[in-house]
Structure formats: structure tokens, C-alpha cells
Tab-separated table of C-alpha atoms in Angstrom:
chain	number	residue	atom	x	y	z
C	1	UNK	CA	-26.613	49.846	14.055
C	2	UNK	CA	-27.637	48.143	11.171
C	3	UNK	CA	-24.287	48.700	9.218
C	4	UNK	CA	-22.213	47.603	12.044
C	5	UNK	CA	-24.466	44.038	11.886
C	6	UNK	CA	-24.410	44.017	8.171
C	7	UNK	CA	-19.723	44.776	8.650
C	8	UNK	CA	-20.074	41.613	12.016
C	9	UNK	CA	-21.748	39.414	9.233
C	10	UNK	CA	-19.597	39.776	6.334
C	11	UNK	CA	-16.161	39.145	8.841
C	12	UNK	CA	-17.930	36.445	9.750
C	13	UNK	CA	-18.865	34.829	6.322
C	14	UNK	CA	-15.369	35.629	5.476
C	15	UNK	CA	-14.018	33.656	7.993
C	16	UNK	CA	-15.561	30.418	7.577
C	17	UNK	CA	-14.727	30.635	3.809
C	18	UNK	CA	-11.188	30.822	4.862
C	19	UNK	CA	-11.413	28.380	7.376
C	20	UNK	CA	-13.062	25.989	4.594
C	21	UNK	CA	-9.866	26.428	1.689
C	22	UNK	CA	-7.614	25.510	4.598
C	23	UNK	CA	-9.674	22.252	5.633
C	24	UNK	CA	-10.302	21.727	2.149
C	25	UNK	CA	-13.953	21.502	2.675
C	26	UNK	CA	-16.223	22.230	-0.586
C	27	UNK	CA	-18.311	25.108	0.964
C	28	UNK	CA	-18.564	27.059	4.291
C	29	UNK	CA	-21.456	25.052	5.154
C	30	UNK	CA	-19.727	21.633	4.643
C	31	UNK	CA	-17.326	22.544	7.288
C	32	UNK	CA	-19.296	20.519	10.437
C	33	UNK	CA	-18.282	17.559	8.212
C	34	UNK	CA	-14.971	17.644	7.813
C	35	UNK	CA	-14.151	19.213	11.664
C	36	UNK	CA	-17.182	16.631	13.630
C	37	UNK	CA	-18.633	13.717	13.719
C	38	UNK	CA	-22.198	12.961	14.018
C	39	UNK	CA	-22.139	12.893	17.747
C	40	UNK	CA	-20.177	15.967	17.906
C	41	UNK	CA	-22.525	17.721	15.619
C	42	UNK	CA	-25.898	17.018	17.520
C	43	UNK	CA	-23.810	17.957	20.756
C	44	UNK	CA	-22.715	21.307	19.319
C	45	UNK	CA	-26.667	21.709	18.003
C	46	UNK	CA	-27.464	20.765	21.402
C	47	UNK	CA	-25.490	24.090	22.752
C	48	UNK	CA	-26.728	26.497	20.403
C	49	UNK	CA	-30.175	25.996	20.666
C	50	UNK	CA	-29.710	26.266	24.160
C	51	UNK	CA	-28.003	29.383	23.815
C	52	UNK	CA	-30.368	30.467	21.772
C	53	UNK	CA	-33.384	29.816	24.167
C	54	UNK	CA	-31.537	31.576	26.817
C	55	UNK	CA	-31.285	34.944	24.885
C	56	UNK	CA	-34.620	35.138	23.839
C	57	UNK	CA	-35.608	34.796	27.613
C	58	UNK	CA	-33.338	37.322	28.613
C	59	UNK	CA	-34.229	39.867	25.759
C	60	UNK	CA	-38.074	39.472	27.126
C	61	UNK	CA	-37.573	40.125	30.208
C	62	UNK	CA	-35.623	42.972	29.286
C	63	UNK	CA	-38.484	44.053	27.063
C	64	UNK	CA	-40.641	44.115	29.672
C	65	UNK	CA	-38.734	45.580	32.590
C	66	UNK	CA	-38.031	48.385	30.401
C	67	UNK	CA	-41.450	49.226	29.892
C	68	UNK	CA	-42.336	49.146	33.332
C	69	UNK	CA	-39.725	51.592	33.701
C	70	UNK	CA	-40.649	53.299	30.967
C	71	UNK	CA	-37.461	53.217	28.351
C	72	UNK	CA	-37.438	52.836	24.685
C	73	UNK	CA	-37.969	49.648	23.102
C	74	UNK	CA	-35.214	50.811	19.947
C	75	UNK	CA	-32.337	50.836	22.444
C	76	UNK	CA	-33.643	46.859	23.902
C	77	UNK	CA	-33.240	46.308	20.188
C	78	UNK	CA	-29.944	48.006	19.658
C	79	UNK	CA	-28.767	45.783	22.932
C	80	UNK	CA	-29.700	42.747	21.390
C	81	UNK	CA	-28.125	43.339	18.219
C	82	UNK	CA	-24.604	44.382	19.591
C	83	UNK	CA	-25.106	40.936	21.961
C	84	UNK	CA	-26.322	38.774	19.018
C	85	UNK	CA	-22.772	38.634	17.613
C	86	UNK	CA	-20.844	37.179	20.600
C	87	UNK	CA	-22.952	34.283	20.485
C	88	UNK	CA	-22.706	31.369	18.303
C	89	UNK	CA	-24.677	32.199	14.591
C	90	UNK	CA	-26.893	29.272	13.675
C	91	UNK	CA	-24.803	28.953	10.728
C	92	UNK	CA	-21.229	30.532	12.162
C	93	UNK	CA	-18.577	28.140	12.434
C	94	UNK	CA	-18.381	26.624	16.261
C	95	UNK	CA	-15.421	27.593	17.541
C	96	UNK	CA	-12.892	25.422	19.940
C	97	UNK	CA	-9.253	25.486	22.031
C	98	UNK	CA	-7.745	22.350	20.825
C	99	UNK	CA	-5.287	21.173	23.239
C	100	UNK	CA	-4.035	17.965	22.217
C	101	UNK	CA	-3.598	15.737	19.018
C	102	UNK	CA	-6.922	13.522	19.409
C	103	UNK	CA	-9.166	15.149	16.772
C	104	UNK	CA	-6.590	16.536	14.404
C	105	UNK	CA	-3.236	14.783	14.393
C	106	UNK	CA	-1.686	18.038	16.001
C	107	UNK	CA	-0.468	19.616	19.211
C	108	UNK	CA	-1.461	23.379	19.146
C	109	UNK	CA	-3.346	25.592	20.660
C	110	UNK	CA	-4.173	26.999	16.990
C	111	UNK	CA	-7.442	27.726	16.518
C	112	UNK	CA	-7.117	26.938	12.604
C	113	UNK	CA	-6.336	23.068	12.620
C	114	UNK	CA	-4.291	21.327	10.646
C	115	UNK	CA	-2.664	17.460	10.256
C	116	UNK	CA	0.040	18.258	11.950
C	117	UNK	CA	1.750	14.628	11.545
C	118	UNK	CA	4.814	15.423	13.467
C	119	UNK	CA	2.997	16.238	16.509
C	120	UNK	CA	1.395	13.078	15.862
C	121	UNK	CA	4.777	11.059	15.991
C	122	UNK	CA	5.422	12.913	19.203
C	123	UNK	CA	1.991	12.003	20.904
C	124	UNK	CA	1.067	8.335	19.402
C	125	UNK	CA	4.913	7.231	17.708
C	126	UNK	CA	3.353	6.840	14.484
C	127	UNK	CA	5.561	8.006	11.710
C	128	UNK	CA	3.952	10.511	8.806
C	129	UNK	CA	5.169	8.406	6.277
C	130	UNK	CA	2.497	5.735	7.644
C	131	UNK	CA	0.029	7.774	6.090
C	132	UNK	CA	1.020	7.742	2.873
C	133	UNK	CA	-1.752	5.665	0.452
C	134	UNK	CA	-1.460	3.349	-2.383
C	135	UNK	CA	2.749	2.497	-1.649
C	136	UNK	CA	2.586	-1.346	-2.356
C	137	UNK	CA	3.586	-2.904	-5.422
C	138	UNK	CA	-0.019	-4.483	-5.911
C	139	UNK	CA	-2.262	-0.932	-5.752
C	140	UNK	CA	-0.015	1.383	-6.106
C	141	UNK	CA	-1.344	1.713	-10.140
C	142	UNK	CA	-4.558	1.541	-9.606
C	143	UNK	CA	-5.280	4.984	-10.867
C	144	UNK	CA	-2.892	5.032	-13.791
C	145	UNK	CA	-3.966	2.060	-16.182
C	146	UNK	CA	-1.864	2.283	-18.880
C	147	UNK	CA	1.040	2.411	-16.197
C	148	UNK	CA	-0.859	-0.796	-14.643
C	149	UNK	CA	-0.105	-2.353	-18.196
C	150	UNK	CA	2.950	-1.486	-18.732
C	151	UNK	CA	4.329	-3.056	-15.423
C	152	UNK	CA	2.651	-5.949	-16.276
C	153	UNK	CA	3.994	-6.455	-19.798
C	154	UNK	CA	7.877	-5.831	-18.412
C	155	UNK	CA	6.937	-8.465	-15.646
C	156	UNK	CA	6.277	-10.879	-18.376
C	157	UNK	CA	8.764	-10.314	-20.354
C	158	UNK	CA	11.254	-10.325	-17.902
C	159	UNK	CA	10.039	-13.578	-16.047
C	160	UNK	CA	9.859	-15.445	-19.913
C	161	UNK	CA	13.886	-14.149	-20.702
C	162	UNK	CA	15.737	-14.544	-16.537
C	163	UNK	CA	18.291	-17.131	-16.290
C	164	UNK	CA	17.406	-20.169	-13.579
C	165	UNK	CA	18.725	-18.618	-10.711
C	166	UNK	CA	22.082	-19.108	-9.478
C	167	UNK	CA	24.387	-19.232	-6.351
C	168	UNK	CA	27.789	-19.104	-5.186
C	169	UNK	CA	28.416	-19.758	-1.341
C	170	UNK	CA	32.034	-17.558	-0.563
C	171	UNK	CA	34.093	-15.138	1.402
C	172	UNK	CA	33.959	-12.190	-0.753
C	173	UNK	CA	36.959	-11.059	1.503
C	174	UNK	CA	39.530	-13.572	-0.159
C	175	UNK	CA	37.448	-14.098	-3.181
C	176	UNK	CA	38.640	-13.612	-6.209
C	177	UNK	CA	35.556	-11.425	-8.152
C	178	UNK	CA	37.319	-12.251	-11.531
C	179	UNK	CA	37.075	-16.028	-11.368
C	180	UNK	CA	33.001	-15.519	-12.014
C	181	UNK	CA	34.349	-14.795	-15.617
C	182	UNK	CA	31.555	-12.368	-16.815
C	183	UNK	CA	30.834	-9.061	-17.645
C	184	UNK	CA	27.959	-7.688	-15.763
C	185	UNK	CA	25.241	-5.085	-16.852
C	186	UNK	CA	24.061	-4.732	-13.376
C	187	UNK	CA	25.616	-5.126	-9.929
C	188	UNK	CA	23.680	-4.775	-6.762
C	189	UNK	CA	26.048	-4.302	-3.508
C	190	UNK	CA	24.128	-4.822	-0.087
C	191	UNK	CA	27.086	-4.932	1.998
C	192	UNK	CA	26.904	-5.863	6.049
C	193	UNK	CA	27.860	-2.412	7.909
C	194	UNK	CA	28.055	-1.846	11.204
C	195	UNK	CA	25.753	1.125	11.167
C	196	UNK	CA	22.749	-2.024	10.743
C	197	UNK	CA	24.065	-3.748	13.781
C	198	UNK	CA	24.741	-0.408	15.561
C	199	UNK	CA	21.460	0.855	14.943
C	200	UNK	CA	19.511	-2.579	15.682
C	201	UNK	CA	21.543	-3.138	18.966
C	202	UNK	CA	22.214	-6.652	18.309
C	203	UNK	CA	25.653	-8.827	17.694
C	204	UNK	CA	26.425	-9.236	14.129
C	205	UNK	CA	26.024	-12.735	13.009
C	206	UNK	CA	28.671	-12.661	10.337
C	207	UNK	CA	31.253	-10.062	10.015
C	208	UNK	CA	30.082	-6.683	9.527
C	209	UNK	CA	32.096	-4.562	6.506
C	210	UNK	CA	33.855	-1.362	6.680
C	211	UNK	CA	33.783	1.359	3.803
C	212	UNK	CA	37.472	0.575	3.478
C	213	UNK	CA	36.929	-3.027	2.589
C	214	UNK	CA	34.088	-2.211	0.543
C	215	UNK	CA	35.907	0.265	-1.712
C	216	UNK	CA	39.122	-2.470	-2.256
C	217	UNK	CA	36.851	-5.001	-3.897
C	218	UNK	CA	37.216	-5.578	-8.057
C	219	UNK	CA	33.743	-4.344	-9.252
C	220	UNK	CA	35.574	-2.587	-12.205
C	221	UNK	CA	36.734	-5.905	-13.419
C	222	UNK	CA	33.433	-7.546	-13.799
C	223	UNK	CA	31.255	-4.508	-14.901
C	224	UNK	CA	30.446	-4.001	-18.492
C	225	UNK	CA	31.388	-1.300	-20.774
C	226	UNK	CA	28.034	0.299	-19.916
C	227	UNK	CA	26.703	-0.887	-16.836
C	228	UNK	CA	25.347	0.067	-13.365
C	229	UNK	CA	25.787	-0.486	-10.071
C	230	UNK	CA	23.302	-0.426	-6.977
C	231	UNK	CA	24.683	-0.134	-3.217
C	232	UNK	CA	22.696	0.006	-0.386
C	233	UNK	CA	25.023	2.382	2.106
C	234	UNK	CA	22.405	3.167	4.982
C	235	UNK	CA	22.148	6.774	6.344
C	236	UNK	CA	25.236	8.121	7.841
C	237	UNK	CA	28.665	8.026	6.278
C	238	UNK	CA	28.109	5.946	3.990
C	239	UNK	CA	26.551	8.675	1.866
C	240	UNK	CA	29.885	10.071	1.312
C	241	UNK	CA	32.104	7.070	1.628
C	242	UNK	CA	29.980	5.333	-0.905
C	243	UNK	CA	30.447	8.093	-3.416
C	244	UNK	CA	34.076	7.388	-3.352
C	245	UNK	CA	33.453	3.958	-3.815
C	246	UNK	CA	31.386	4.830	-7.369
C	247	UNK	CA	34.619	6.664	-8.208
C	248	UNK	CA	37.163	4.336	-7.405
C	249	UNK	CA	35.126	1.409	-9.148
C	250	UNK	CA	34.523	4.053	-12.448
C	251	UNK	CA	30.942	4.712	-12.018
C	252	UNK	CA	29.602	7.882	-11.451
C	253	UNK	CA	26.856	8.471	-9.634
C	254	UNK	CA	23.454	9.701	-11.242
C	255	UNK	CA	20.572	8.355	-9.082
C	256	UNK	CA	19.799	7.572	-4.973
C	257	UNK	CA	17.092	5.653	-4.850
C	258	UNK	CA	15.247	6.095	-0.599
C	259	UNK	CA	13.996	3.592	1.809
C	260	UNK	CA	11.350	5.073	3.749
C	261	UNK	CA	10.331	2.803	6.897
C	262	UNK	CA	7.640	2.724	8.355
C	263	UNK	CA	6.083	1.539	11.461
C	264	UNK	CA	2.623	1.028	11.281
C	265	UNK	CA	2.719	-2.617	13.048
C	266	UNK	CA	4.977	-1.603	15.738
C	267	UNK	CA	4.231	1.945	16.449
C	268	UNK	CA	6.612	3.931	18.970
C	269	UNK	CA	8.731	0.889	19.146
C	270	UNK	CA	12.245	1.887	17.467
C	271	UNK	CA	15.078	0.592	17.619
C	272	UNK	CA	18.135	1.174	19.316
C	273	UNK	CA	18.886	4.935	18.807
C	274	UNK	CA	22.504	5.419	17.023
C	275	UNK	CA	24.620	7.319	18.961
C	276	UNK	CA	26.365	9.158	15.878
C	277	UNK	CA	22.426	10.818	14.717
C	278	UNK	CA	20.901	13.621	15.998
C	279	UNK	CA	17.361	12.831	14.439
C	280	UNK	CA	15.725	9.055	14.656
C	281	UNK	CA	16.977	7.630	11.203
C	282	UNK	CA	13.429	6.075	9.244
C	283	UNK	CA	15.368	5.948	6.116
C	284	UNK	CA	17.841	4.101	4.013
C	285	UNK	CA	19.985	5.136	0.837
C	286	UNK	CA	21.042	2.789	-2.102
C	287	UNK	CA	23.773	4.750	-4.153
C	288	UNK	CA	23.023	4.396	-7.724
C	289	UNK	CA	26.105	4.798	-10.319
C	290	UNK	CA	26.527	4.683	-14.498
C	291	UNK	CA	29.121	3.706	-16.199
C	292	UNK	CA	30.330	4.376	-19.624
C	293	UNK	CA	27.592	6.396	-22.243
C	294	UNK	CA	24.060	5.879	-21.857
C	295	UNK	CA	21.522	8.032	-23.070
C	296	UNK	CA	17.545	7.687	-22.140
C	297	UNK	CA	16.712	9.054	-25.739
C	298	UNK	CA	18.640	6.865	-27.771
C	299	UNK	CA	19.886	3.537	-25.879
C	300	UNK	CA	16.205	2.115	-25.359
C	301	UNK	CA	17.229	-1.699	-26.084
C	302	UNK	CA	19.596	-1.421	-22.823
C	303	UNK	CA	17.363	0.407	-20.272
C	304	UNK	CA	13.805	2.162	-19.973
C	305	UNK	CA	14.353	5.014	-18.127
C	306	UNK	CA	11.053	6.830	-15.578
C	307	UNK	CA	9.114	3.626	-15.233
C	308	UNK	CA	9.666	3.445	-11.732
C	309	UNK	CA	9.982	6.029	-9.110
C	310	UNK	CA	13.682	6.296	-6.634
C	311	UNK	CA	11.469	6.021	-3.391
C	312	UNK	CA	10.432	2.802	-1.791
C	313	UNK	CA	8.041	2.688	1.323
C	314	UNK	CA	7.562	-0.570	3.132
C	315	UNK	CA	6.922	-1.623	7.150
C	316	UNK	CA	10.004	-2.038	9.062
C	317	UNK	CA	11.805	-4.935	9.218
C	318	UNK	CA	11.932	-6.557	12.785
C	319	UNK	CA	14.838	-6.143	15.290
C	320	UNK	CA	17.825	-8.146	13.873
C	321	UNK	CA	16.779	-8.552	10.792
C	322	UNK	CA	18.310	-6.195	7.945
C	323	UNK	CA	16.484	-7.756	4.631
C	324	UNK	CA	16.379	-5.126	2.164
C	325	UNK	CA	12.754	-4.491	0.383
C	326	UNK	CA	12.116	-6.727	-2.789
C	327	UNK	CA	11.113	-4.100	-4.310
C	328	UNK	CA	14.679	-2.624	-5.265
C	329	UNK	CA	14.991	-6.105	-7.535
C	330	UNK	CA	11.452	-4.794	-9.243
C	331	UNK	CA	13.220	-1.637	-10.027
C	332	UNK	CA	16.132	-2.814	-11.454
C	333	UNK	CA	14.779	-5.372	-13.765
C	334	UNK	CA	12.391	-2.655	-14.779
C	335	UNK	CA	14.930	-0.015	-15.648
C	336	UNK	CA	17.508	-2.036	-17.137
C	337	UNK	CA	17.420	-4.599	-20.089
C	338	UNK	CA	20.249	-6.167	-19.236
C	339	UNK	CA	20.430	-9.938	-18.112
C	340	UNK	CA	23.584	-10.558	-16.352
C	341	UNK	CA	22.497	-9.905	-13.212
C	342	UNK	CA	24.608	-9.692	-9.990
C	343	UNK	CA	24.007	-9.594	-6.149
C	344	UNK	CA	27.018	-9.706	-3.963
C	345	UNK	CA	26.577	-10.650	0.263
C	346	UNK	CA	23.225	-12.254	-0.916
C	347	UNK	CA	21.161	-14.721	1.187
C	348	UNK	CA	19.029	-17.809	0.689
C	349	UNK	CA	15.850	-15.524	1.141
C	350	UNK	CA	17.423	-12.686	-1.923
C	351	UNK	CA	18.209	-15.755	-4.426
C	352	UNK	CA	15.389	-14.840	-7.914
C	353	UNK	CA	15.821	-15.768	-10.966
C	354	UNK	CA	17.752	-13.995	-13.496
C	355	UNK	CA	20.185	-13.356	-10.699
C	356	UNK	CA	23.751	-14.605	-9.604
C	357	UNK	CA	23.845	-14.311	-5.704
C	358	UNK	CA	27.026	-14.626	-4.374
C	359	UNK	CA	27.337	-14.388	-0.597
C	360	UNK	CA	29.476	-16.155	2.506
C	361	UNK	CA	25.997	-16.379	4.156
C	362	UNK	CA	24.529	-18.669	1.792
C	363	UNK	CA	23.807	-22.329	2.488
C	364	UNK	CA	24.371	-24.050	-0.920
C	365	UNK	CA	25.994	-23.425	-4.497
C	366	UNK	CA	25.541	-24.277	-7.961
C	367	UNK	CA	26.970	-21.858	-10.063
C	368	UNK	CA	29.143	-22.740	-12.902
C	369	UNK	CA	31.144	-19.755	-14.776
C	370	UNK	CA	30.170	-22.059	-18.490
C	371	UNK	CA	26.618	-23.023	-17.813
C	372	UNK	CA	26.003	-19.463	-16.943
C	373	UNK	CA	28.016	-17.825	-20.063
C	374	UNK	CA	26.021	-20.000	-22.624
C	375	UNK	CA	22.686	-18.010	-21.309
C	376	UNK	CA	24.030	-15.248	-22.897
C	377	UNK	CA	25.180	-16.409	-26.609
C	378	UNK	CA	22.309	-15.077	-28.123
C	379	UNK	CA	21.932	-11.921	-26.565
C	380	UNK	CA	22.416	-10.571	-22.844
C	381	UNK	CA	19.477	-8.170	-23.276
C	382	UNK	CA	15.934	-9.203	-22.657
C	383	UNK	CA	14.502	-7.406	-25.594
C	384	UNK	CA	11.728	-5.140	-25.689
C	385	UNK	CA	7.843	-5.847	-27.326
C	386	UNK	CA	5.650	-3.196	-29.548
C	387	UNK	CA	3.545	-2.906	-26.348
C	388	UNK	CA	6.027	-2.213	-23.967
C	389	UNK	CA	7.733	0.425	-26.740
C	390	UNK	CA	3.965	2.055	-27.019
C	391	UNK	CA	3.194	2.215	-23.364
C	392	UNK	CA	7.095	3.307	-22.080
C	393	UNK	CA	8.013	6.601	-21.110
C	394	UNK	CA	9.972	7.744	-23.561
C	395	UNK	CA	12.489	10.791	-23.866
C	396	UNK	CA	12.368	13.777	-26.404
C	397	UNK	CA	15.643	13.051	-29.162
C	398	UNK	CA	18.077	15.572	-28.798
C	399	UNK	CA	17.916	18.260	-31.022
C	400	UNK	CA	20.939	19.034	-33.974
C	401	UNK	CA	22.282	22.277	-33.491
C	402	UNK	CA	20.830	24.035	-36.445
C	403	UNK	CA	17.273	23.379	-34.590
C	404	UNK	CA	18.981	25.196	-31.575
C	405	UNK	CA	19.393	28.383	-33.374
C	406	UNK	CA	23.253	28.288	-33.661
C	407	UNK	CA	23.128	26.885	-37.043
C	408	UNK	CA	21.113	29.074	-38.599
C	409	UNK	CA	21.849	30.819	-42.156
C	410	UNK	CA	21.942	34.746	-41.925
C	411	UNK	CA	22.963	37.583	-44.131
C	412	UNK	CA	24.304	41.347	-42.968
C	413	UNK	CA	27.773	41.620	-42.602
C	414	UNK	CA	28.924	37.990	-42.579
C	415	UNK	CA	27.179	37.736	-46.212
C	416	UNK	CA	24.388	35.281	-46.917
C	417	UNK	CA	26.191	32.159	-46.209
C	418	UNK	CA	27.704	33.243	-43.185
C	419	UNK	CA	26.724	31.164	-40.260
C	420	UNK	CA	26.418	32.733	-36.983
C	421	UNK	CA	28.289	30.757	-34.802
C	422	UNK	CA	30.790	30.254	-37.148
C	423	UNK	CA	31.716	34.084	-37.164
C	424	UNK	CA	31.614	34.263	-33.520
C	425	UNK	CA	34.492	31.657	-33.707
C	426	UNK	CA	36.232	33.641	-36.322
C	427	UNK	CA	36.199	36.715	-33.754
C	428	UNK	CA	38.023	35.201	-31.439
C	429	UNK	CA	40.739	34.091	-33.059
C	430	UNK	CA	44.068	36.551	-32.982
C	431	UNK	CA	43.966	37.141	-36.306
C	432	UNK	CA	41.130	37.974	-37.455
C	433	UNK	CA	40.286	41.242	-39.947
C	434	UNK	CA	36.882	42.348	-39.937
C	435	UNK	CA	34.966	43.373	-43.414
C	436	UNK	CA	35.319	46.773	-42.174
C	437	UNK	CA	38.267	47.067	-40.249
C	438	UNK	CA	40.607	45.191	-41.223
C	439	UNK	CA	42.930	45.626	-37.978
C	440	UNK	CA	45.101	43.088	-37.082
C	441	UNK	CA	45.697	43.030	-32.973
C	442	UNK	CA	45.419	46.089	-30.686
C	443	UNK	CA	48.864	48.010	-31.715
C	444	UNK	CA	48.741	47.222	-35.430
C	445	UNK	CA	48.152	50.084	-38.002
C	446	UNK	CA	44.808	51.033	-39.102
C	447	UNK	CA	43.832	49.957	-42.567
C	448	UNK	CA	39.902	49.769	-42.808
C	449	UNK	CA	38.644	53.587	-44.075
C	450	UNK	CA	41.004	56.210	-46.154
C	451	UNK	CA	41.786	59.082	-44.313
C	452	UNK	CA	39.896	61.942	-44.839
């Protein structure tokens, strides 16, 4: 008897210290916290004790029935210990059929919960991604201070060397891309598709683009030598049709930076369902390509690669509006050094400074193609402080190739100033004779040892 209780007790202890790694609690004992409130707590107390009462009433009555009737007291006990078990321990976890998502974010019978946060979008509308912490621009550093710094040094850098911010109101359908007369370091495309309109269920207020207008306009005569371009293609096709676009314009594509929406203001209110997904689209894609050679460990004046991360999480935009977070700017001007700046189908609300927005939405212009050249006589990068250099993430140099071990001196056959990849090279070459064999080809005559 007393082994069985001792085997009950340890499956029991067992459990709850499994139960507490999955809930992440500290101990077995902490686990009332993390599964119960206060309330819930004193309720469940309430229950035991009850419990409790009711078997030691029971077990004396037993007692004494049994020695009216004259039976041994060891097998009451014996009873009560195989009974004991099936009861709720004082300090056993409570155990509970969870049948909806109110207590746990999740939707299954399970009796090991869990934040199930797709069951949650199912019961309440509210997307996982609203549970992320810590994804604005203002807090999202708090923990990391020399991060915190280093944002703020590139922010003041970059607001003391940006141009005044400039315009240009036209049709970028019959617009001539080349009359801007400037080589850009950084082009961001945020094109009007139809999937926005599509998706939003509204009529398009200006003419929506198609991937085949898209990929016919100029951007490889105004991009720089090295230089990079940025364009927002939503979530469907246009992750393949803007690919081809990167490759018509000579860029090829090394990053995709991800919009993840959420709804935390308007939860379980989407918008208009596209007919072309299966799943409800939360996300967005901007498509971002290099051009010519640009290396993270040696071309720091032009960009400062791993400051930023390629995910952006903001609310929703209302229906009909299609705004693109300002946060993709932040990213750009942190990543690349480079001061000519352009934003083709901007808006009044996207005009910053150190920008050219050129758009046929926009209300007003003042751009002038020699104005804006002279900003860039001294230098069209913004420069970089000892700080900033300190503080950076920085890439490892490349190694030379005798640190790589192909290089390196060795003696044996090759002598001692042969060089091991240089003898590989020699081997493959048609003609070679070894130190030994001398052969020349597979059918030539053997010339290495004497015969014997």
C-alpha cells in the first residue's frame, strides 16, 4: 500500500513540474499564479477544503460502522489511501476542461493550455501579431541602449545634412524620368495597384498601375552606379512581377523588407476579402534591389548595413486609405548614406526632407533640376561621425586567401615552396608530368621508374 502511495505521489509531482516548463511558471507551486486569478484561487480553495471535509466524514463513519461490525481498522485505512488519490491533493495542480478561448487565448479541449493566438483570431478577430510588444519607433530600444544611441546619432546627422524638401506635381505615365537630370543613390517606388483598391473595395481615385506599366518606366537611367531601389508590390503577384521589374531596371534583388498589419483599433473588422487569396492577407512586401558592387565590410561611407530590422508592424490603415508606414523612410535613411533621395507616385502627406517626391497626386511643385544639383557639389553622402562608426554594426573584413588555408606554404612532394593550391591547378592541366611519373596523357609511354 504504501509503495503504491509513495509511485501516485511521485506521477503526481512529476506532472505539475511538467505542466510548470510548459506555462513557464518558476516552480510547481507558482502554477495557481500563472493559470488563476485571485478570485479563481479562493474559489478553487473553496472546493478542496470542502472536499476535504467531506472525506474525513465519510472515512469516520466508515471507521465506526466497521467496528460495529466488527472488521479491521488496516483495510478502512487501505480504503482511504487508494481513495485519497482521486481527489484533489492540497498541493496537486487543480485540474479543468477548457472549452473555449476566455482564459487562455485558445480553443481546445487540451487539458495542457497554451496561447493559442490563432484560435484567438477565430473567436475575438484579433490578429497574433497584435500581441507583439515594444514595435514602435519610440520604445522599441528601450532595452538595447547603445542601439537607443546609435539611432539617435544617425537621426541627427541625417536631419543636419537632408536637402529642403522638394516636389514635382506630374504624370509619371508621359513623364520623361530623365528630365530630373540626376543620378540617384536611392529610389523608393510605391506604385498605385489594383490589388490596394481590390482589396479595400473602394473606386480608385487616380489611376491604378499595372506591373506592365511599372516595369516600362526609366529607373535605370536615373540610378547611380551603386544604388538601390525600394518598391512596395503588396502580396500577390507582385512578388514575382516585381522581381522582373529589379531585373529589367539592373538591380538585383537582395532584401524584402514586411508590413505586418495589425488591427488592434478595429478588431474583426477587415476589409474587403480579395477574391484571388485563399488566406486573409495582414501583410505587405516592399522589394528591395542593389545595384552595382557594394560590400557591408568595406563600403561603410555609402551604407550601414544591420541597423534596422526588414519587418515593420504598425495598426492598419483605414478603409480607402493606402499610406504606407513612415517608418520605411526611417529605414532607408538609416541604411544608406546617400543623399539623393527619390520617391516616385508620392503625396502631399509622404513629402520629408532630404527627399524629391514626384507624383501626379500632388498639389504643388517647386523642384528645379539646378537648385537641386548644387546640394550635391560637395558631396552626395551624408558622412558618418566617430560615434556613429563606434556604436554601428559592423561586418568582419574578408579574409585573403592565405588566411583561408589555400595559400599556405607546404613541403612533401611539391618541395618547400610549393603551394597547395597551386599544384592542384597544375594537376589538372593536360600536360602535366608528375615528380614521379612523369606520364604524359592516358595512352602515352611510361617514363617514371626503370624497368626492373
Amino acid at each position: 500500500m504504501n509503495s503504491r502511495l509513495q509511485e501516485i505521489r511521485e506521477r503526481q509531482k512529476l506532472r505539475r513540474q511538467l505542466l510548470a516548463q510548459q506555462l513557464g511558471a518558476e516552480s510547481a507551486d507558482s502554477i495557481g499564479a500563472v493559470l488563476n486569478s485571485k478570485d479563481e484561487q479562493k474559489e478553487i480553495e473553496e472546493t478542496r477544503e470542502i472536499c476535504r471535509v467531506s472525506l474525513d466524514t465519510m472515512a469516520s463513519v466508515t471507521r465506526r460502522k466497521c467496528q460495529v461490525d466488527g472488521e479491521d481498522p488496516e483495510d478502512i485505512v487501505e480504503q482511504r489511501d487508494e481513495m485519497e488519490p482521486q481527489q484533489p491533493d492540497v498541493n496537486g495542480p487543480y485540474e479543468e476542461v477548457y472549452k473555449d478561448s476566455s482564459t487562455f487565448l485558445k480553443g481546445t479541449q487540451s487539458l495542457n493550455p497554451h496561447n493559442d493566438y490563432c484560435q484567438h483570431f477565430v473567436d475575438t478577430g484579433y490578429r497574433p501579431q497584435n500581441f507583439i510588444r515594444d514595435v514602435g519607433l519610440a520604445d522599441r530600444f528601450e532595452e538595447y541602449p547603445k542601439l537607443r544611441e546609435l539611432i539617435r546619432l544617425k537621426d541627427e546627422l541625417i536631419a543636419s545634412t537632408n536637402t529642403p524638401p522638394m516636389y514635382l506635381q506630374a504624370d509619371l505615365d508621359a513623364f520623361d524620368l530623365r528630365d530630373l537630370k540626376c543620378k540617384f543613390d536611392v529610389i523608393l517606388l510605391e506604385p498605385p495597384l489594383e490589388e490596394y483598391y481590390r482589396e479595400s473595395g473602394i473606386i480608385a481615385s487616380e489611376r491604378f498601375w499595372t506591373w506592365d506599366d511599372i516595369m516600362k518606366l526609366e529607373i535605370e537611367e536615373i540610378s547611380d552606379l551603386r544604388s538601390f531601389v525600394f518598391l512596395w508590390c503588396g502580396s500577390g503577384e507582385g512578388l514575382d512581377l516585381g522581381r522582373m521589374c529589379l531585373r529589367k531596371w539592373g538591380f538585383r534583388r537582395c532584401e524584402d523588407i514586411c508590413w505586418i498589419k495589425t488591427n488592434k483599433n478595429n478588431p474583426g473588422k477587415t476589409k474587403t476579402l480579395d477574391p484571388k487569396a485563399v488566406f486573409q492577407r495582414t501583410k505587405e512586401h516592399c522589394l528591395m534591389g542593389i545595384k552595382g558592387t557594394v560590400r557591408r565590410s568595406t563600403d561603410g561611407d555609402f551604407i550601414h548595413a544591420n541597423v534596422d530590422i526588414d519587418l515593420i508592424i504598425t495598426e492598419e490603415p483605414e478603409i480607402g486609405n493606402i499610406e504606407k508606414p513612415v517608418e520605411i523612410f526611417h529605414i532607408i535613411e538609416h541604411f544608406c548614406l546617400g543623399r539623393r533621395r527619390l520617391h516616385l507616385f508620392g503625396r502631399d502627406s509622404t513629402i520629408r526632407p532630404g527627399w524629391l517626391t514626384v507624383g501626379p497626386t500632388l498639389t504643388n511643385s517647386n523642384f528645379n533640376a539646378e537648385a537641386y544639383e548644387e546640394f550635391f557639389l560637395l558631396s552626395p553622402l551624408s558622412g558618418c561621425t566617430e560615434d556613429i562608426e563606434r556604436l554601428r554594426p559592423k561586418s568582419p573584413p574578408p579574409k585573403l586567401k592565405t588566411e583561408r588555408g589555400g595559400g599556405a606554404q607546404r613541403g612533401g612532394r611539391g618541395g618547400a615552396t610549393a603551394v597547395r593550391g597551386d599544384r592542384g591547378r597544375e594537376r589538372n592541366r593536360p600536360n602535366f608530368r608528375g615528380d614521379r611519373g612523369g606520364f604524359r596523357g592516358r595512352g602515352g609511354p611510361h617514363r617514371g621508374f626503370p624497368p626492373r
